[in-house]
C-alpha positions as YAML, in Angstrom:
chain: A
units: angstrom
residues:
- id: 1
  name: UNK
  ca: [29.90, -5.35, -0.21]
- id: 2
  name: UNK
  ca: [27.20, -2.64, -1.89]
- id: 3
  name: UNK
  ca: [25.28, -1.42, 0.45]
- id: 4
  name: UNK
  ca: [21.70, 0.03, -0.03]
- id: 5
  name: UNK
  ca: [22.22, 3.45, 0.29]
- id: 6
  name: UNK
  ca: [24.03, 2.57, -3.01]
- id: 7
  name: UNK
  ca: [21.80, 1.23, -5.18]
- id: 8
  name: UNK
  ca: [19.04, 3.23, -4.33]
- id: 9
  name: UNK
  ca: [17.85, 6.56, -4.15]
- id: 10
  name: UNK
  ca: [14.36, 6.43, -2.45]
- id: 11
  name: UNK
  ca: [12.43, 3.42, -0.77]
- id: 12
  name: UNK
  ca: [8.26, 4.17, -1.15]
- id: 13
  name: UNK
  ca: [6.08, 1.40, 0.66]
- id: 14
  name: UNK
  ca: [2.62, 0.36, 1.39]
- id: 15
  name: UNK
  ca: [1.71, 1.28, 5.05]
- id: 16
  name: UNK
  ca: [-0.97, -1.56, 5.76]
- id: 17
  name: UNK
  ca: [-0.14, -5.59, 5.81]
- id: 18
  name: UNK
  ca: [3.35, -4.20, 4.68]
- id: 19
  name: UNK
  ca: [4.32, -1.68, 7.95]
- id: 20
  name: UNK
  ca: [1.80, -3.05, 10.28]
- id: 21
  name: UNK
  ca: [-0.33, -6.07, 10.23]
- id: 22
  name: UNK
  ca: [-4.16, -4.01, 10.05]
- id: 23
  name: UNK
  ca: [-4.99, -5.07, 6.36]
- id: 24
  name: UNK
  ca: [-7.81, -7.12, 8.85]
- id: 25
  name: UNK
  ca: [-8.56, -3.96, 10.54]
- id: 26
  name: UNK
  ca: [-9.74, -3.25, 6.98]
- id: 27
  name: UNK
  ca: [-11.37, -6.07, 6.03]
- id: 28
  name: UNK
  ca: [-13.55, -6.05, 9.67]
- id: 29
  name: UNK
  ca: [-14.19, -2.49, 9.57]
- id: 30
  name: UNK
  ca: [-15.90, -3.20, 5.64]
- id: 31
  name: UNK
  ca: [-17.87, -6.08, 6.66]
- id: 32
  name: UNK
  ca: [-18.79, -3.94, 10.01]
- id: 33
  name: UNK
  ca: [-19.15, -0.74, 7.46]
- id: 34
  name: UNK
  ca: [-22.90, -1.97, 6.28]
- id: 35
  name: UNK
  ca: [-24.14, -4.85, 9.07]
- id: 36
  name: UNK
  ca: [-26.50, -2.70, 10.62]
- id: 37
  name: UNK
  ca: [-27.91, -1.28, 7.63]
- id: 38
  name: UNK
  ca: [-28.24, -4.39, 5.27]
- id: 39
  name: UNK
  ca: [-27.33, -7.12, 7.43]
- id: 40
  name: UNK
  ca: [-24.65, -10.07, 7.48]
- id: 41
  name: UNK
  ca: [-25.60, -11.61, 4.15]
- id: 42
  name: UNK
  ca: [-25.16, -8.08, 2.56]
- id: 43
  name: UNK
  ca: [-22.04, -7.62, 4.84]
- id: 44
  name: UNK
  ca: [-20.26, -10.14, 3.79]
- id: 45
  name: UNK
  ca: [-20.52, -9.45, -0.40]
- id: 46
  name: UNK
  ca: [-19.09, -5.89, 1.11]
- id: 47
  name: UNK
  ca: [-16.57, -7.58, 2.78]
- id: 48
  name: UNK
  ca: [-15.56, -10.07, -0.39]
- id: 49
  name: UNK
  ca: [-15.34, -7.01, -2.56]
- id: 50
  name: UNK
  ca: [-12.79, -5.38, -0.85]
- id: 51
  name: UNK
  ca: [-11.08, -8.35, 0.00]
- id: 52
  name: UNK
  ca: [-10.94, -8.59, -4.56]
- id: 53
  name: UNK
  ca: [-9.76, -5.01, -4.67]
- id: 54
  name: UNK
  ca: [-6.97, -4.57, -1.84]
- id: 55
  name: UNK
  ca: [-5.07, -1.51, -1.48]
- id: 56
  name: UNK
  ca: [-8.00, 0.15, -3.72]
- id: 57
  name: UNK
  ca: [-9.14, 3.83, -2.58]
- id: 58
  name: UNK
  ca: [-11.88, 3.34, 0.15]
- id: 59
  name: UNK
  ca: [-14.16, 5.99, -1.36]
- id: 60
  name: UNK
  ca: [-14.11, 3.71, -4.45]
- id: 61
  name: UNK
  ca: [-15.13, 0.88, -2.82]
- id: 62
  name: UNK
  ca: [-17.89, 2.43, -1.34]
- id: 63
  name: UNK
  ca: [-18.86, 4.28, -4.60]
- id: 64
  name: UNK
  ca: [-19.51, 0.55, -5.75]
- id: 65
  name: UNK
  ca: [-20.87, -0.82, -2.89]
- id: 66
  name: UNK
  ca: [-23.88, 2.00, -3.19]
- id: 67
  name: UNK
  ca: [-24.30, 2.38, -7.48]
- id: 68
  name: UNK
  ca: [-23.48, -1.21, -8.14]
- id: 69
  name: UNK
  ca: [-24.54, -3.18, -5.07]
- id: 70
  name: UNK
  ca: [-27.13, -1.52, -3.54]
- id: 71
  name: UNK
  ca: [-28.44, 0.20, -7.13]
- id: 72
  name: UNK
  ca: [-28.64, 3.85, -5.88]
- id: 73
  name: UNK
  ca: [-26.43, 7.43, -6.65]
- id: 74
  name: UNK
  ca: [-23.78, 7.78, -4.32]
- id: 75
  name: UNK
  ca: [-24.24, 10.81, -3.35]
- id: 76
  name: UNK
  ca: [-20.91, 13.09, -1.57]
- id: 77
  name: UNK
  ca: [-22.26, 13.57, 1.40]
- id: 78
  name: UNK
  ca: [-23.43, 9.80, 1.37]
- id: 79
  name: UNK
  ca: [-20.06, 8.88, 0.14]
- id: 80
  name: UNK
  ca: [-18.51, 10.92, 3.22]
- id: 81
  name: UNK
  ca: [-20.08, 10.05, 5.45]
- id: 82
  name: UNK
  ca: [-19.26, 6.48, 4.66]
- id: 83
  name: UNK
  ca: [-15.71, 6.84, 4.68]
- id: 84
  name: UNK
  ca: [-15.95, 9.00, 8.41]
- id: 85
  name: UNK
  ca: [-17.58, 6.45, 9.50]
- id: 86
  name: UNK
  ca: [-15.29, 3.68, 7.79]
- id: 87
  name: UNK
  ca: [-12.40, 5.66, 9.31]
- id: 88
  name: UNK
  ca: [-13.70, 5.81, 12.43]
- id: 89
  name: UNK
  ca: [-14.02, 1.94, 12.22]
- id: 90
  name: UNK
  ca: [-10.31, 1.69, 11.68]
- id: 91
  name: UNK
  ca: [-7.95, 4.17, 13.12]
- id: 92
  name: UNK
  ca: [-7.20, 3.50, 16.51]
- id: 93
  name: UNK
  ca: [-7.25, -0.03, 15.77]
- id: 94
  name: UNK
  ca: [-4.43, 0.62, 12.45]
- id: 95
  name: UNK
  ca: [-2.47, 2.70, 15.49]
- id: 96
  name: UNK
  ca: [-2.43, -0.52, 17.41]
- id: 97
  name: UNK
  ca: [-1.82, -2.96, 15.50]
- id: 98
  name: UNK
  ca: [1.47, -5.17, 15.53]
- id: 99
  name: UNK
  ca: [4.21, -4.17, 13.50]
- id: 100
  name: UNK
  ca: [5.17, -6.47, 10.51]
- id: 101
  name: UNK
  ca: [7.63, -8.48, 11.33]
- id: 102
  name: UNK
  ca: [11.28, -6.68, 10.89]
- id: 103
  name: UNK
  ca: [9.90, -3.60, 10.56]
- id: 104
  name: UNK
  ca: [11.38, -1.43, 13.94]
- id: 105
  name: UNK
  ca: [14.79, -3.25, 13.18]
- id: 106
  name: UNK
  ca: [14.65, -2.19, 9.72]
- id: 107
  name: UNK
  ca: [13.86, 1.14, 10.28]
- id: 108
  name: UNK
  ca: [16.29, 1.77, 13.25]
- id: 109
  name: UNK
  ca: [19.10, 0.69, 10.81]
- id: 110
  name: UNK
  ca: [17.97, 2.53, 7.90]
- id: 111
  name: UNK
  ca: [15.39, 6.04, 8.33]
- id: 112
  name: UNK
  ca: [18.56, 8.91, 7.82]
- id: 113
  name: UNK
  ca: [20.26, 6.73, 5.78]
- id: 114
  name: UNK
  ca: [17.95, 6.00, 2.94]
- id: 115
  name: UNK
  ca: [15.22, 7.90, 2.27]
- id: 116
  name: UNK
  ca: [11.81, 6.56, 2.98]
- id: 117
  name: UNK
  ca: [8.56, 7.54, 2.17]
- id: 118
  name: UNK
  ca: [4.78, 6.15, 2.62]
- id: 119
  name: UNK
  ca: [2.30, 5.59, -0.40]
- id: 120
  name: UNK
  ca: [-1.09, 4.41, 0.59]
- id: 121
  name: UNK
  ca: [-4.99, 4.35, -0.05]
- id: 122
  name: UNK
  ca: [-5.68, 5.18, 2.98]
- id: 123
  name: UNK
  ca: [-6.44, 9.13, 2.74]
- id: 124
  name: UNK
  ca: [-3.52, 11.34, 3.42]
- id: 125
  name: UNK
  ca: [-4.52, 12.85, 6.70]
- id: 126
  name: UNK
  ca: [-5.71, 10.42, 8.16]
- id: 127
  name: UNK
  ca: [-2.88, 8.27, 7.41]
- id: 128
  name: UNK
  ca: [-0.53, 11.44, 8.78]
- id: 129
  name: UNK
  ca: [-2.31, 11.05, 11.75]
- id: 130
  name: UNK
  ca: [-1.62, 7.34, 12.30]
- id: 131
  name: UNK
  ca: [1.78, 7.93, 10.93]
- id: 132
  name: UNK
  ca: [2.49, 10.32, 13.56]
- id: 133
  name: UNK
  ca: [0.25, 8.61, 16.76]
- id: 134
  name: UNK
  ca: [2.69, 5.47, 16.34]
- id: 135
  name: UNK
  ca: [5.81, 7.76, 16.38]
- id: 136
  name: UNK
  ca: [7.35, 7.09, 12.79]
- id: 137
  name: UNK
  ca: [7.66, 10.78, 11.70]
- id: 138
  name: UNK
  ca: [11.17, 10.64, 12.11]
- id: 139
  name: UNK
  ca: [11.58, 7.00, 10.37]
- id: 140
  name: UNK
  ca: [9.96, 8.30, 6.54]
- id: 141
  name: UNK
  ca: [10.12, 11.70, 4.93]
- id: 142
  name: UNK
  ca: [7.00, 11.97, 3.28]
- id: 143
  name: UNK
  ca: [3.80, 10.00, 3.97]
- id: 144
  name: UNK
  ca: [0.98, 9.96, 1.70]
- id: 145
  name: UNK
  ca: [-2.52, 8.85, 0.52]
- id: 146
  name: UNK
  ca: [-5.90, 8.89, -1.56]
- id: 147
  name: UNK
  ca: [-7.23, 10.38, -3.27]
- id: 148
  name: UNK
  ca: [-4.17, 9.98, -5.67]
- id: 149
  name: UNK
  ca: [-3.81, 6.82, -6.96]
- id: 150
  name: UNK
  ca: [0.02, 5.01, -6.12]
- id: 151
  name: UNK
  ca: [1.23, 5.48, -9.69]
- id: 152
  name: UNK
  ca: [0.84, 9.56, -8.99]
- id: 153
  name: UNK
  ca: [2.15, 9.18, -5.53]
- id: 154
  name: UNK
  ca: [5.39, 7.66, -6.63]
- id: 155
  name: UNK
  ca: [5.97, 9.82, -9.86]
- id: 156
  name: UNK
  ca: [5.36, 12.88, -7.05]
- id: 157
  name: UNK
  ca: [7.46, 11.18, -4.49]
- id: 158
  name: UNK
  ca: [10.00, 11.65, -7.85]
- id: 159
  name: UNK
  ca: [9.57, 14.47, -9.30]
- id: 160
  name: UNK
  ca: [9.82, 16.66, -5.39]
- id: 161
  name: UNK
  ca: [12.58, 14.30, -4.19]
- id: 162
  name: UNK
  ca: [14.85, 14.33, -7.62]
- id: 163
  name: UNK
  ca: [15.33, 10.35, -7.25]
- id: 164
  name: UNK
  ca: [15.76, 8.23, -9.88]
- id: 165
  name: UNK
  ca: [13.39, 6.05, -11.05]
- id: 166
  name: UNK
  ca: [15.81, 3.27, -11.98]
- id: 167
  name: UNK
  ca: [16.68, 3.48, -8.59]
- id: 168
  name: UNK
  ca: [13.71, 3.81, -7.02]
- id: 169
  name: UNK
  ca: [12.28, 0.78, -5.61]
- id: 170
  name: UNK
  ca: [8.36, 0.01, -3.62]
- id: 171
  name: UNK
  ca: [7.91, -2.40, -1.02]
- id: 172
  name: UNK
  ca: [4.35, -3.93, -0.82]
- id: 173
  name: UNK
  ca: [1.89, -6.66, -0.29]
- id: 174
  name: UNK
  ca: [-0.52, -6.32, -2.74]
- id: 175
  name: UNK
  ca: [-0.56, -6.31, -6.47]
- id: 176
  name: UNK
  ca: [-2.05, -2.71, -6.26]
- id: 177
  name: UNK
  ca: [1.49, -2.04, -4.71]
- id: 178
  name: UNK
  ca: [2.52, -3.47, -7.84]
- id: 179
  name: UNK
  ca: [1.10, -2.40, -10.49]
- id: 180
  name: UNK
  ca: [1.79, 1.71, -8.96]
- id: 181
  name: UNK
  ca: [5.52, 0.73, -9.05]
- id: 182
  name: UNK
  ca: [5.33, -0.76, -13.02]
- id: 183
  name: UNK
  ca: [3.05, 2.21, -13.81]
- id: 184
  name: UNK
  ca: [5.57, 4.68, -12.38]
- id: 185
  name: UNK
  ca: [8.86, 2.85, -14.40]
- id: 186
  name: UNK
  ca: [10.60, 1.90, -10.33]
- id: 187
  name: UNK
  ca: [11.47, -1.20, -9.01]
- id: 188
  name: UNK
  ca: [9.28, -3.68, -6.83]
- id: 189
  name: UNK
  ca: [9.86, -5.71, -3.74]
- id: 190
  name: UNK
  ca: [7.10, -8.12, -2.67]
- id: 191
  name: UNK
  ca: [6.01, -8.64, 1.53]
- id: 192
  name: UNK
  ca: [3.86, -10.97, 2.35]
- id: 193
  name: UNK
  ca: [3.62, -14.54, 4.55]
- id: 194
  name: UNK
  ca: [5.08, -17.59, 2.39]
- id: 195
  name: UNK
  ca: [1.84, -18.92, 2.99]
- id: 196
  name: UNK
  ca: [-0.13, -15.86, 1.87]
- id: 197
  name: UNK
  ca: [-2.62, -17.40, -1.29]
- id: 198
  name: UNK
  ca: [-2.56, -13.40, -2.75]
- id: 199
  name: UNK
  ca: [0.93, -14.73, -5.21]
- id: 200
  name: UNK
  ca: [3.05, -12.26, -7.21]
- id: 201
  name: UNK
  ca: [4.33, -13.88, -10.67]
- id: 202
  name: UNK
  ca: [7.17, -15.70, -10.55]
- id: 203
  name: UNK
  ca: [9.23, -12.65, -11.51]
- id: 204
  name: UNK
  ca: [8.50, -10.54, -9.29]
- id: 205
  name: UNK
  ca: [11.72, -10.83, -5.94]
- id: 206
  name: UNK
  ca: [9.29, -11.13, -2.38]
- id: 207
  name: UNK
  ca: [10.26, -11.34, 1.06]
- id: 208
  name: UNK
  ca: [8.58, -12.95, 4.04]
- id: 209
  name: UNK
  ca: [10.35, -10.56, 6.71]
- id: 210
  name: UNK
  ca: [12.74, -7.58, 6.73]
- id: 211
  name: UNK
  ca: [15.22, -9.16, 8.00]
- id: 212
  name: UNK
  ca: [15.89, -10.23, 4.63]
- id: 213
  name: UNK
  ca: [14.99, -7.04, 2.63]
- id: 214
  name: UNK
  ca: [17.81, -4.75, 2.38]
- id: 215
  name: UNK
  ca: [19.57, -8.20, 0.29]
- id: 216
  name: UNK
  ca: [16.25, -8.35, -1.57]
- id: 217
  name: UNK
  ca: [16.16, -4.82, -2.63]
- id: 218
  name: UNK
  ca: [19.94, -4.87, -3.44]
- id: 219
  name: UNK
  ca: [20.09, -7.43, -5.27]
- id: 220
  name: UNK
  ca: [16.32, -6.92, -7.36]
- id: 221
  name: UNK
  ca: [17.45, -3.15, -8.25]
- id: 222
  name: UNK
  ca: [20.63, -4.81, -10.26]
- id: 223
  name: UNK
  ca: [18.07, -6.97, -11.80]
- id: 224
  name: UNK
  ca: [15.87, -3.70, -12.49]
- id: 225
  name: UNK
  ca: [19.15, -1.48, -13.85]
- id: 226
  name: UNK
  ca: [20.33, -4.56, -16.04]
- id: 227
  name: UNK
  ca: [16.96, -4.88, -17.87]
- id: 228
  name: UNK
  ca: [15.77, -1.11, -17.88]
- id: 229
  name: UNK
  ca: [19.76, -0.61, -19.92]
- id: 230
  name: UNK
  ca: [19.19, -3.51, -22.61]
- id: 231
  name: UNK
  ca: [14.96, -2.24, -22.37]
- id: 232
  name: UNK
  ca: [16.88, 1.20, -24.21]
- id: 233
  name: UNK
  ca: [19.37, -0.14, -26.17]
- id: 234
  name: UNK
  ca: [16.59, -2.04, -28.07]
- id: 235
  name: UNK
  ca: [14.62, 1.16, -27.77]
- id: 236
  name: UNK
  ca: [18.04, 2.20, -30.00]
- id: 237
  name: UNK
  ca: [17.95, -0.46, -32.40]
...
């Protein structure tokens, strides 16, 4: 039987909504961020904008709210003030959030067997603090977040770890994770409950529990390698 270690050099995980059930924490934080200043109607509009752009840096979202929705210049001082306020709303809640289904068992089985890292839109320092506070430092060999994009983070992992793109897979719950994987030329497996209406396209393998993830990655990487080989042959003709 093919083992996971035989088909991948590196697994790149998203964090919120993939490792832990913290996506709703950040949705609520975006609602609360402008609630006192602008009231519930505007706070709802900010929350809705966040939900339409999940996986994008909070800094980009705050700039959009300030400059497009409020029509005022977003100075560096204002940007960092709002980003720090957002961070204070979410950090403790993310540390306390439950794991997604099957995550602890998967990490116990494969940590130290298959190299695993985290790529997130959360600012790097905050993300590393959360990972350490949750006791996950020994499970993940590197943790990177914004301001770099997902594709930039993934490409950086490939270079620094000497991993082959054809043997690297991203696991995430949002289209931003899929788009980052495609931009970096690596494989992808989606994670979400089957009832979630934020669907990937039909060609994307999706699992609802981490006990399915190992076999899904093996299957996905086999198809990914075949596709890459076919593409290379077409480029030679």
